[in-house]
PDB file of C-alpha atoms and ligand atoms in Angstrom:
ATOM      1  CA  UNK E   1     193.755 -91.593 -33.621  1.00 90.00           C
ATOM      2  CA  UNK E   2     195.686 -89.052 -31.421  1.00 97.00           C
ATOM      3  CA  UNK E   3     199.549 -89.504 -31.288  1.00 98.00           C
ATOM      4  CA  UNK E   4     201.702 -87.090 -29.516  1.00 98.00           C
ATOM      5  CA  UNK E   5     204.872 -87.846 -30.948  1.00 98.00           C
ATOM      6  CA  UNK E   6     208.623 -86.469 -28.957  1.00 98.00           C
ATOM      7  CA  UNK E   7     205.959 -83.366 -27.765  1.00 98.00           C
ATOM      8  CA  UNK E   8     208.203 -80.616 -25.899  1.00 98.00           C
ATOM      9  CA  UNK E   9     206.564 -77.186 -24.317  1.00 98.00           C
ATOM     10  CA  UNK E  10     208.909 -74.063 -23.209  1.00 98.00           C
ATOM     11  CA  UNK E  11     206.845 -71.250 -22.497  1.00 98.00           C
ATOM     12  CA  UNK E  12     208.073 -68.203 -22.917  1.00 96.00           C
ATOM     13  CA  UNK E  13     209.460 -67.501 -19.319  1.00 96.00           C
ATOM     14  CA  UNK E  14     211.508 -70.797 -20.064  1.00 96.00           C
ATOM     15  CA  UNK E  15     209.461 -73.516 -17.986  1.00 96.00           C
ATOM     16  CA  UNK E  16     209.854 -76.233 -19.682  1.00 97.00           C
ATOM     17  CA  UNK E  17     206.329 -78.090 -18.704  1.00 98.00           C
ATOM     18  CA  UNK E  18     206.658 -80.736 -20.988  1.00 98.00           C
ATOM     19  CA  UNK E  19     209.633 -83.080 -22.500  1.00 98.00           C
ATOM     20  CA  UNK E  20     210.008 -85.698 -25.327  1.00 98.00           C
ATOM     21  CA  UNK E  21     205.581 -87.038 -24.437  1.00 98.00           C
ATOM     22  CA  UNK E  22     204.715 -89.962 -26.863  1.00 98.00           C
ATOM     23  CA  UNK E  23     201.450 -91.164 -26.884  1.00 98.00           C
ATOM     24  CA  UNK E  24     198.836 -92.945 -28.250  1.00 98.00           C
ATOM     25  CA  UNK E  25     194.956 -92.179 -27.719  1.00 98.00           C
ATOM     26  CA  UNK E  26     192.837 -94.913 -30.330  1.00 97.00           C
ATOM     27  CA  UNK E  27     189.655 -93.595 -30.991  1.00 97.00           C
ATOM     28  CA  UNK E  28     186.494 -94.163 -28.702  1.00 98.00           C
ATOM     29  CA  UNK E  29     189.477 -94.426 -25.883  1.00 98.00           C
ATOM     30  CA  UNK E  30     188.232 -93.270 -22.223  1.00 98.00           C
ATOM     31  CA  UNK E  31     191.649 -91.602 -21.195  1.00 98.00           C
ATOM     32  CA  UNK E  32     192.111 -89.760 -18.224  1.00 98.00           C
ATOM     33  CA  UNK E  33     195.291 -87.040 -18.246  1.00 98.00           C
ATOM     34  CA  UNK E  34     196.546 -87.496 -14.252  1.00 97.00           C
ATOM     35  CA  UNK E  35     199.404 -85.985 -11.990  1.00 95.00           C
ATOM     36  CA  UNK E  36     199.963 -83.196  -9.591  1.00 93.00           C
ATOM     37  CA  UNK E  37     199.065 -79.815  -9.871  1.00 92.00           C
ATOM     38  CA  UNK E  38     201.694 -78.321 -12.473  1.00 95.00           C
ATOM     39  CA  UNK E  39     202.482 -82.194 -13.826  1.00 96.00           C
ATOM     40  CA  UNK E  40     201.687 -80.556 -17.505  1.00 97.00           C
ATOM     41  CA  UNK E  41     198.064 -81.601 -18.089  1.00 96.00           C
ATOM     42  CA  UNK E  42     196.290 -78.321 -18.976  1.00 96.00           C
ATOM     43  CA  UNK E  43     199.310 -77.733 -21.139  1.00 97.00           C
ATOM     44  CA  UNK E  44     198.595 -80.891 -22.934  1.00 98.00           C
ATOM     45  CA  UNK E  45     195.154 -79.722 -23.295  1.00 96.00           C
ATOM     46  CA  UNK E  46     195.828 -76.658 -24.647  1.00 96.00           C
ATOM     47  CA  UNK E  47     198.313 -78.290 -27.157  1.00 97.00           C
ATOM     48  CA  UNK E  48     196.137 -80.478 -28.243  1.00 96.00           C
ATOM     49  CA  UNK E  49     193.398 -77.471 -28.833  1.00 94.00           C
ATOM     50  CA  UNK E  50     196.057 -75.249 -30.466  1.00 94.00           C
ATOM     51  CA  UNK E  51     195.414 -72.964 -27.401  1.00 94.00           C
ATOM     52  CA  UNK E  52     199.056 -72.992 -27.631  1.00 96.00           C
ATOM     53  CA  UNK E  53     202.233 -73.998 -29.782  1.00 96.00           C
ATOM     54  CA  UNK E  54     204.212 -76.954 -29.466  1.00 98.00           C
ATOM     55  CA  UNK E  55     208.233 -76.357 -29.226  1.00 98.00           C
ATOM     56  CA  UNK E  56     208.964 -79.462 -30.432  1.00 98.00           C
ATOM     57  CA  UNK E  57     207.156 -82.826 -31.860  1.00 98.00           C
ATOM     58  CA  UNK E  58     204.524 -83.792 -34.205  1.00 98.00           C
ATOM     59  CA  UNK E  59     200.462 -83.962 -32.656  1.00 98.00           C
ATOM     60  CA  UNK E  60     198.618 -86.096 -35.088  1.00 97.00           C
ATOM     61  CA  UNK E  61     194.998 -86.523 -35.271  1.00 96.00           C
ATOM     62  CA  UNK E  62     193.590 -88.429 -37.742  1.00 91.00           C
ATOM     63  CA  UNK E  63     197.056 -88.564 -39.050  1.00 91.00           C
ATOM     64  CA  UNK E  64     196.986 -84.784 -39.691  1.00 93.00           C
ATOM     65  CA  UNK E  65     199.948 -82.841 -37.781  1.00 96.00           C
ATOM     66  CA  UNK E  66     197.793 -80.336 -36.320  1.00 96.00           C
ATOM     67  CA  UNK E  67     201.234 -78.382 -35.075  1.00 96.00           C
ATOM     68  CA  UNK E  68     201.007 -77.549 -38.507  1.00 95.00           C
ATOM     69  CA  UNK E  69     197.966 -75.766 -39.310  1.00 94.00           C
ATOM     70  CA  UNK E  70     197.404 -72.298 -39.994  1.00 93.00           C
ATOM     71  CA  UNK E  71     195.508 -69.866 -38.340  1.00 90.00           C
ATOM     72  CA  UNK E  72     192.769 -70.097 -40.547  1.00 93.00           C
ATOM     73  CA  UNK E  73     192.327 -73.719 -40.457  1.00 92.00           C
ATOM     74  CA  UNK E  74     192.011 -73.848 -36.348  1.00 90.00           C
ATOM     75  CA  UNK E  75     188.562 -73.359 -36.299  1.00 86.00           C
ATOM     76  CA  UNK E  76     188.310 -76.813 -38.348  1.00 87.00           C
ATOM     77  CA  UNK E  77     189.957 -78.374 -35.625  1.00 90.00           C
ATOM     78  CA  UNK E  78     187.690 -77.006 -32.707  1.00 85.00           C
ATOM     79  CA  UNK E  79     184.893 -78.600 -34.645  1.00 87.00           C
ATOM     80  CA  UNK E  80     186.363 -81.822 -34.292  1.00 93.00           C
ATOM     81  CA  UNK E  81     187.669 -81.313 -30.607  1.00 95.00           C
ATOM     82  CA  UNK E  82     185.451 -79.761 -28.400  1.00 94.00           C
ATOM     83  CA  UNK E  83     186.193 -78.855 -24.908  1.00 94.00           C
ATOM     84  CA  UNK E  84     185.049 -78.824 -21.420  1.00 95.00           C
ATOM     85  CA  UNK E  85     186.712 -76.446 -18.632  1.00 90.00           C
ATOM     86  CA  UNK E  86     186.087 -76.480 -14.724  1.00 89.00           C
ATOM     87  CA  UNK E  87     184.923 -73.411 -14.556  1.00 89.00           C
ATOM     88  CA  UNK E  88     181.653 -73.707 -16.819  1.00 89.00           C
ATOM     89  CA  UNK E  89     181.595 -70.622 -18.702  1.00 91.00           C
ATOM     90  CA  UNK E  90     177.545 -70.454 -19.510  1.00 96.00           C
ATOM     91  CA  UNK E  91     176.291 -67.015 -20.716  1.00 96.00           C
ATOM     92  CA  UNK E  92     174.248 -65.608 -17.718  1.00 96.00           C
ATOM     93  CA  UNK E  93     171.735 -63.759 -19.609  1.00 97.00           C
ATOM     94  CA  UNK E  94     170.782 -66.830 -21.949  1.00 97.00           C
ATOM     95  CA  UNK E  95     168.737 -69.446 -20.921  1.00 98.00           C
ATOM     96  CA  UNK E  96     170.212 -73.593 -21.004  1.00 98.00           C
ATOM     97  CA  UNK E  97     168.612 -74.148 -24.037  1.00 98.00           C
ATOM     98  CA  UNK E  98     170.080 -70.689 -25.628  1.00 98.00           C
ATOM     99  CA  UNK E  99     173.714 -71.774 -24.005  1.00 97.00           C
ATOM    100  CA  UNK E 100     173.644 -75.083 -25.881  1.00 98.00           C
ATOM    101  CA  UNK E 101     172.564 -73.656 -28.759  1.00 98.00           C
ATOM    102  CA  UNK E 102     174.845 -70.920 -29.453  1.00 94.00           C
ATOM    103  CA  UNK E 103     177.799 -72.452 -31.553  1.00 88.00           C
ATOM    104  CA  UNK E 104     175.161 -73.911 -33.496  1.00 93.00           C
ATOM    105  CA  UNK E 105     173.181 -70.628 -34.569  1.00 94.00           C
ATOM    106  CA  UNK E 106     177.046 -68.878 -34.608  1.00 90.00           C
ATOM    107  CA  UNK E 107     177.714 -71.901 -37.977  1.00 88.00           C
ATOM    108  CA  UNK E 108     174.296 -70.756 -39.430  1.00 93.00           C
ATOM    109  CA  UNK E 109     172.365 -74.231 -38.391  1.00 94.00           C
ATOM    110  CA  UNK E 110     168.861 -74.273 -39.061  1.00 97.00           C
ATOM    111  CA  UNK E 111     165.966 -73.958 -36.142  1.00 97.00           C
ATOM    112  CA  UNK E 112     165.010 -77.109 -36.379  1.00 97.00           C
ATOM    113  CA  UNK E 113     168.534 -78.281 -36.762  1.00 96.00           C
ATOM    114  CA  UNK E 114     169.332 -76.548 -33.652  1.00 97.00           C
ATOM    115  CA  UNK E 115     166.221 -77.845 -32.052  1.00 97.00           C
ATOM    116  CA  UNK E 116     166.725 -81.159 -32.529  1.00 97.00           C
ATOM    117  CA  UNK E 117     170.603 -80.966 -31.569  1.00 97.00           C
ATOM    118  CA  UNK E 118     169.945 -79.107 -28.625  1.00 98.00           C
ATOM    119  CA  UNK E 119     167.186 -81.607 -27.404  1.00 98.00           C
ATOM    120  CA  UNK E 120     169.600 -84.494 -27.665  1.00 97.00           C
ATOM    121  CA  UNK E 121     172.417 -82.837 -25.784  1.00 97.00           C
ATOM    122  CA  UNK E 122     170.589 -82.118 -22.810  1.00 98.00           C
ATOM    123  CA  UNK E 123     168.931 -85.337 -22.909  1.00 96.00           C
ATOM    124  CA  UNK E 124     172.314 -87.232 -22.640  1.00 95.00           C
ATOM    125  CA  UNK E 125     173.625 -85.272 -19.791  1.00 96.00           C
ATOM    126  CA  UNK E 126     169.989 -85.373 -18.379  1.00 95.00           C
ATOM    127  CA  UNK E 127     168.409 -82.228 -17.966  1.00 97.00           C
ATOM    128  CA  UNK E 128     165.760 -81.905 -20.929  1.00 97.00           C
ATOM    129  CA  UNK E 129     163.570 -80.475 -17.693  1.00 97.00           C
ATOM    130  CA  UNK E 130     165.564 -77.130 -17.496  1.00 97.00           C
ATOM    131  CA  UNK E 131     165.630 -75.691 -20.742  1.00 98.00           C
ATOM    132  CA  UNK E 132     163.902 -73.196 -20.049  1.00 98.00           C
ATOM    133  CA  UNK E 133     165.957 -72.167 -16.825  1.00 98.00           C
ATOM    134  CA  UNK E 134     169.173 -69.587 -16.326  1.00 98.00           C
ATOM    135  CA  UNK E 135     172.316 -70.317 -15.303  1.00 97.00           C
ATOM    136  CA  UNK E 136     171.963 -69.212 -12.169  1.00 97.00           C
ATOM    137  CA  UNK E 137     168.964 -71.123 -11.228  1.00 97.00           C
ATOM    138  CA  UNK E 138     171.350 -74.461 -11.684  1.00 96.00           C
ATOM    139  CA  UNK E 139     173.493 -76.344  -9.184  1.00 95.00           C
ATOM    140  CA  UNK E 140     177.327 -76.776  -9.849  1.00 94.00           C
ATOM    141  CA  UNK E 141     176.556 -79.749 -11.225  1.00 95.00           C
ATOM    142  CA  UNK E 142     173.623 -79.001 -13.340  1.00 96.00           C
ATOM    143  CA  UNK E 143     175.625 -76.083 -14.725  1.00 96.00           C
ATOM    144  CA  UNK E 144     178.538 -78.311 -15.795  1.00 95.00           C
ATOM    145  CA  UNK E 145     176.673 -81.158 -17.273  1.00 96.00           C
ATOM    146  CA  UNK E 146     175.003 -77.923 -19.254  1.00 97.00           C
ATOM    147  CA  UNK E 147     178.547 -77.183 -20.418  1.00 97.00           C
ATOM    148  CA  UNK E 148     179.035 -80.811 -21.157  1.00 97.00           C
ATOM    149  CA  UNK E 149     175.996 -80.633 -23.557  1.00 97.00           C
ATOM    150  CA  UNK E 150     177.164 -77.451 -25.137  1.00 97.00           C
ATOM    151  CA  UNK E 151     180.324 -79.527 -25.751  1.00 96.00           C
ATOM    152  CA  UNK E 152     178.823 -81.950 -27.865  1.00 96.00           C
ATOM    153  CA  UNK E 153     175.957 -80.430 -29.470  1.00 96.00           C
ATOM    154  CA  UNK E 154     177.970 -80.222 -32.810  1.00 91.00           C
ATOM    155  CA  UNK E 155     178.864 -84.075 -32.838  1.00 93.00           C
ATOM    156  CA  UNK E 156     182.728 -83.349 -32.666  1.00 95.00           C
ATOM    157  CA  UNK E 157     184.695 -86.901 -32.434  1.00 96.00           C
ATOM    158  CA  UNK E 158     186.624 -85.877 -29.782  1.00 98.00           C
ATOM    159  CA  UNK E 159     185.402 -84.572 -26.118  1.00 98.00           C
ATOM    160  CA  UNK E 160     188.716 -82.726 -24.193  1.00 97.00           C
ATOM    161  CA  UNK E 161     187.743 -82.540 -20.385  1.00 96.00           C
ATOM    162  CA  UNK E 162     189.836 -80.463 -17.997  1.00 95.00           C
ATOM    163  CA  UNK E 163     189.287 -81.364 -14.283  1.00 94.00           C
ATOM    164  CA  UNK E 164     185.523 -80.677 -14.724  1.00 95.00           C
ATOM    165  CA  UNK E 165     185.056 -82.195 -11.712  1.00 95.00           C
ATOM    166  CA  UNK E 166     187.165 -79.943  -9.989  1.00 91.00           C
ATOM    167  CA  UNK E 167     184.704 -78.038  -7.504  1.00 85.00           C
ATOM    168  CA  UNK E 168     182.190 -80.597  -7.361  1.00 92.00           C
ATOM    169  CA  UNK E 169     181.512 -82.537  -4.382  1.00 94.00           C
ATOM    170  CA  UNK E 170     181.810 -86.659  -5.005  1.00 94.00           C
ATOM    171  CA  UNK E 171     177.984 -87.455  -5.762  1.00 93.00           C
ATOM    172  CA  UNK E 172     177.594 -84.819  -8.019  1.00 94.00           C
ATOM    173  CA  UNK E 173     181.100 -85.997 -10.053  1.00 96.00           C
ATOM    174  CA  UNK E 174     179.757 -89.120 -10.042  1.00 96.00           C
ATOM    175  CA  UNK E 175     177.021 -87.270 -11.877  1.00 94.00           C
ATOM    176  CA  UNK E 176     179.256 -86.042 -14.620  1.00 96.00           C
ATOM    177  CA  UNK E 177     181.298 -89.202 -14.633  1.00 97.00           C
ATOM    178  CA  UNK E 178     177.865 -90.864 -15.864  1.00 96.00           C
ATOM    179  CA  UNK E 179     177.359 -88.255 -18.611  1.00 96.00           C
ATOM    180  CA  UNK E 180     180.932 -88.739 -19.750  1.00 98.00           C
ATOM    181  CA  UNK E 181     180.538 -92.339 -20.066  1.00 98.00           C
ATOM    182  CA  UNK E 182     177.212 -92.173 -22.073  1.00 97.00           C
ATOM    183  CA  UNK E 183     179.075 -90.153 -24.431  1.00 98.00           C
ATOM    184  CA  UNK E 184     182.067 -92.229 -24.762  1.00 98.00           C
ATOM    185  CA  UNK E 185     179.903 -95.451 -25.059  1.00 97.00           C
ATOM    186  CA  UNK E 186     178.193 -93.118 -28.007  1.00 96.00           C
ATOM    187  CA  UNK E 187     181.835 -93.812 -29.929  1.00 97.00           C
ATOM    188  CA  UNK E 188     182.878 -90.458 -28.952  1.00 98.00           C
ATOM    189  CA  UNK E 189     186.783 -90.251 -27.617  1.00 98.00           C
ATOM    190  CA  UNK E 190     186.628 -88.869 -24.258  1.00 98.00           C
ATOM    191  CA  UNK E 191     190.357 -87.323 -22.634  1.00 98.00           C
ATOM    192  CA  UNK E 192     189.880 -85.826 -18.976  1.00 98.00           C
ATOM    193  CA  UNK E 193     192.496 -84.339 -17.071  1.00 97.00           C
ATOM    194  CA  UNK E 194     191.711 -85.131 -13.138  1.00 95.00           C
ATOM    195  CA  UNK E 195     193.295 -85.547  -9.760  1.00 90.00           C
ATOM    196  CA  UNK E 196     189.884 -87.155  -8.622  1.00 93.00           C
ATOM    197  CA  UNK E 197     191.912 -90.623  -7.246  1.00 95.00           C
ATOM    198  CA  UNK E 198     188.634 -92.185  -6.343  1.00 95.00           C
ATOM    199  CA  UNK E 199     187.021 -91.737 -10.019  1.00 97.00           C
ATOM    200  CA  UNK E 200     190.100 -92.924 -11.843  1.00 97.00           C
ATOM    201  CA  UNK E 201     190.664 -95.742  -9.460  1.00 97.00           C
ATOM    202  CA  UNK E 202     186.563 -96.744 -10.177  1.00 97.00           C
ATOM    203  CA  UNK E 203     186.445 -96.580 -13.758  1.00 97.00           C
ATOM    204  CA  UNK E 204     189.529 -99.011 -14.212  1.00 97.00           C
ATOM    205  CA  UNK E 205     190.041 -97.109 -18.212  1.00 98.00           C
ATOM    206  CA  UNK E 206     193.660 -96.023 -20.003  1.00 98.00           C
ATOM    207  CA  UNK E 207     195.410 -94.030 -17.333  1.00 98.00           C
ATOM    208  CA  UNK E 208     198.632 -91.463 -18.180  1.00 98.00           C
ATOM    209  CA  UNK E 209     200.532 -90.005 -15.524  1.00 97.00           C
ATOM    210  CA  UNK E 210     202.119 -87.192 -16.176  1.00 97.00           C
ATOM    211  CA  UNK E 211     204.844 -86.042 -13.437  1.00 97.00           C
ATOM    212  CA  UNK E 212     206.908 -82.650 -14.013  1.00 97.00           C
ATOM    213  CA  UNK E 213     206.614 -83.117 -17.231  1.00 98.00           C
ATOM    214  CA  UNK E 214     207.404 -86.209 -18.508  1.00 98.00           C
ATOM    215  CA  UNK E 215     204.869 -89.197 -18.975  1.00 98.00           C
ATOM    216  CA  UNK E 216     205.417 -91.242 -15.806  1.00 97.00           C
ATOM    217  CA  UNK E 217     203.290 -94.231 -16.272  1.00 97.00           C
ATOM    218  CA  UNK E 218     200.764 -95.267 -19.429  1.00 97.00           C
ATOM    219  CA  UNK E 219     198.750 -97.999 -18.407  1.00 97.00           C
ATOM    220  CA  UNK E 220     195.895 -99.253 -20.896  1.00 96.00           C
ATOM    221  CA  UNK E 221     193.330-100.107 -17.848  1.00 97.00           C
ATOM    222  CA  UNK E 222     193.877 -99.197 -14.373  1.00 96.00           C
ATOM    223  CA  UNK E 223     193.234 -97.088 -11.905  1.00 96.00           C
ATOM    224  CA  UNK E 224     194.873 -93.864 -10.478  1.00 95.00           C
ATOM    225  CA  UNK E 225     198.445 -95.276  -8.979  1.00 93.00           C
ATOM    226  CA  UNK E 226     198.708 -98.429 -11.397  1.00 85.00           C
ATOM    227  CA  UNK E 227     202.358 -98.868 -12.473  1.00 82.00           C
ATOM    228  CA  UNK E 228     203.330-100.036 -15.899  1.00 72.00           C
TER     229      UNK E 228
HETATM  230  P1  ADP D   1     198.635 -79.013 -14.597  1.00 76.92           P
HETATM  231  O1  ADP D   1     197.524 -78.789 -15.550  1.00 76.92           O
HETATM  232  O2  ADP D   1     199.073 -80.443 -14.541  1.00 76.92           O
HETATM  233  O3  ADP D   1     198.386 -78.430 -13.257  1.00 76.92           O
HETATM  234  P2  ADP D   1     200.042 -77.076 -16.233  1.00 76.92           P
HETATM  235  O4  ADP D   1     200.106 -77.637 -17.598  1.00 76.92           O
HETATM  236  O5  ADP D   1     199.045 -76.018 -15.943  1.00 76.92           O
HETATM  237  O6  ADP D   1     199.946 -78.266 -15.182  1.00 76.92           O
HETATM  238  O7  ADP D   1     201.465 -76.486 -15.861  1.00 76.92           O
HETATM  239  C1  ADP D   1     202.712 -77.153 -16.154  1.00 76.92           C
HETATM  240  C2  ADP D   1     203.857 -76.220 -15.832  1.00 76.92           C
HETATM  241  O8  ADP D   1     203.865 -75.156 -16.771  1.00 76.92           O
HETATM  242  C3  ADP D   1     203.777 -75.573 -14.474  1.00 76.92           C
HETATM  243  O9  ADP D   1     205.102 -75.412 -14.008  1.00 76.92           O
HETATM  244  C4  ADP D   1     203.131 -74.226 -14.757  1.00 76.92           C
HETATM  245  O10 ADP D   1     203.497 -73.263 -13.807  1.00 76.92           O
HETATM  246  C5  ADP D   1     203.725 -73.899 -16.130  1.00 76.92           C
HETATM  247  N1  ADP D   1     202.817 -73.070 -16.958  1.00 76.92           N
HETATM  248  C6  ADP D   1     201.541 -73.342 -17.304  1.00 76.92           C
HETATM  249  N2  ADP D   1     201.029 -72.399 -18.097  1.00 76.92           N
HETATM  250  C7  ADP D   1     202.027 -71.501 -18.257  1.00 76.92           C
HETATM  251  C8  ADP D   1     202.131 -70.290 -18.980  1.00 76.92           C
HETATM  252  N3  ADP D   1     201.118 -69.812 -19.706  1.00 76.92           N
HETATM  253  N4  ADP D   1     203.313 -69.629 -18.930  1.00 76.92           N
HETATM  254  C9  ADP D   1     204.323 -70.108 -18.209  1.00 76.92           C
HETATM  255  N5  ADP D   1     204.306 -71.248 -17.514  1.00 76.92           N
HETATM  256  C10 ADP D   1     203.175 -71.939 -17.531  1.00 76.92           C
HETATM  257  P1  ADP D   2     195.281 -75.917 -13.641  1.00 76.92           P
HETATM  258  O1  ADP D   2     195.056 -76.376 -12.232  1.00 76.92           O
HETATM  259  O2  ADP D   2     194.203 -76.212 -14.601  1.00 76.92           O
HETATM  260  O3  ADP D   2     196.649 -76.268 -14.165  1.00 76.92           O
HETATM  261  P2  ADP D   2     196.338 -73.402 -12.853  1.00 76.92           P
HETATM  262  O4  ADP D   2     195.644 -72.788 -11.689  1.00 76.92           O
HETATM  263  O5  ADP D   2     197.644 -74.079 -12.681  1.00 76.92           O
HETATM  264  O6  ADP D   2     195.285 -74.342 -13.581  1.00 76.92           O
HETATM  265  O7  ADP D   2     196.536 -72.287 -13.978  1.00 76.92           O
HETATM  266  C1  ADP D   2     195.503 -71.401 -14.347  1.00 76.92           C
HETATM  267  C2  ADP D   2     195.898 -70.670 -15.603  1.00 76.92           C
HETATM  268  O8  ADP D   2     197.116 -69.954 -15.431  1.00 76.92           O
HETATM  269  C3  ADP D   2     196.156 -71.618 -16.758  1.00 76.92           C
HETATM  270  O9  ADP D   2     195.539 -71.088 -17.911  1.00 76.92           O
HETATM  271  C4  ADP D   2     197.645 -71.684 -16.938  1.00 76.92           C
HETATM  272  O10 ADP D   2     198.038 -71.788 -18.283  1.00 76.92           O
HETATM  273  C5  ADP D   2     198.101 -70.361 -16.389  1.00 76.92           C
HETATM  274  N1  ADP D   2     199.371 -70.535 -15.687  1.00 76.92           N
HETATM  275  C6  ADP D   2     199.687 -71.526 -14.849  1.00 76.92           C
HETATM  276  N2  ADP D   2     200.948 -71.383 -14.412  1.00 76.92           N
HETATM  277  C7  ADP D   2     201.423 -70.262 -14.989  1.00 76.92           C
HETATM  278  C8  ADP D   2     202.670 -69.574 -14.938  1.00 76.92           C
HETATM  279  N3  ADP D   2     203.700 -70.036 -14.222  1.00 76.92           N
HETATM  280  N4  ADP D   2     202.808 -68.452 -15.652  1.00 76.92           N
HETATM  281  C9  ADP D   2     201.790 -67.993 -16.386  1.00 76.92           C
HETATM  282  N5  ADP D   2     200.589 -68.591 -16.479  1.00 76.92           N
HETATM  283  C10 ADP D   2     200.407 -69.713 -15.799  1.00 76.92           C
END
């Protein structure tokens, strides 16, 4: 479903942070993006997002080259990838509910729509009881899963995670692990960049390493130091 296919990156200062990357992502695939800090992962990321251009190589999803598209079609792909960052980015003046809600209202959804949407997110990642709160009334946790269910309040196919466990202590990834897996067993395709070893190494799912670069290892099921 996604296919990276001979995928280079130069940015512009001439860092070349990725080189000939092929690979293969079927859909409803758990895949976790893993490697050092500066391996290439968030640059995958934002490749895949068209957060930023490709140098080289074809990314297909769906068998569209989205490498391709013009400005105007980008939003089209957001609403099939949707994305969730380590730092959560929640409006601070609008309530859970209102933060979940927000791309919804922004496509002209109707209130009940959005009610019902809304309702289902947070139930997924578990926190139906704080609607009603504020951002800053939530734990690190509580705020991410929040930005989890803003993720996939519009049903995209595809879920792009990157390191959202980052500043969270081990429980409370666990706790976002759990709300990633519910969504992937929903048939949604779930890609998470991470250098949590212990997570990777637990959930046993397709692991690619990236090191400077280059894909180091692409294992269909194993944890975080499995070898080809
Ligand atoms: P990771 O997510 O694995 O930590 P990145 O994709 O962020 O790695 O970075 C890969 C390499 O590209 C690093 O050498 C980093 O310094 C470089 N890099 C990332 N973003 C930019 C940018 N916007 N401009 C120039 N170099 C960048
Ligand atoms: P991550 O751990 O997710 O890779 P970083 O701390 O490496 O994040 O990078 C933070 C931001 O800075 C990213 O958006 C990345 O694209 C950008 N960045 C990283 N390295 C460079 C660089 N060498 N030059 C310019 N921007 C960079």
């Amino acid at each position: 479903m996604i296919e990276f296919e001979n995928v280079y990156k130069e940015y512009s200062n001439g860092v070349m942070a990725l080189s000939n990357i092929n690979i293969s992502v079927p859909r409803g695939d758990f895949v976790f993006l893993v490697g050092n800090s500066g391996a290439g992962k968030s640059t995958m990321i934002k490749l895949l997002i068209r957060e930023e251009k490709v140098t080289r190589g074809k990314i297909l999803i769906g068998g569209t080259d989205i490498t391709k598209l013009r400005k105007k079609d980008i939003p089209k792909l957001r609403r099939n990838i949707s994305v969730v960052f380590q730092d959560f980015r929640l409006l601070d003046k609008k309530t859970i509910f209102e933060n979940v809600a927000y791309a919804l209202e922004i496509q002209g959804a109707s209130k009940k729509e959005i009610k019902k949407s809304v309702n289902e997110s947070l139930e997924i990642v578990g926190l139906s009881n704080r609607a009603l709160s504020y951002p800053d009334e939530l734990s690190g946790g509580e705020s991410q899963r929040v930005s989890i269910a803003r993720a996939i309040v519009n049903n995209a196919p595809i879920l792009v995670c990157d390191e959202p466990t980052g500043n969270l202590d081990t429980d409370t990834a666990w706790e976002i692990m759990n709300a990633l897996i519910k969504i992937n067993e929903r048939g949604t395709t779930v890609i998470m960049a991470t250098h949590a070893v212990g997570i990777v190494d637990k959930m046993q799912k397709h692991v690619i390493k990236i090191a400077n670069g280059c894909i180091a290892t692409d294992v269909e099921k194993g944890g975080y130091y499995e070898n080809n």
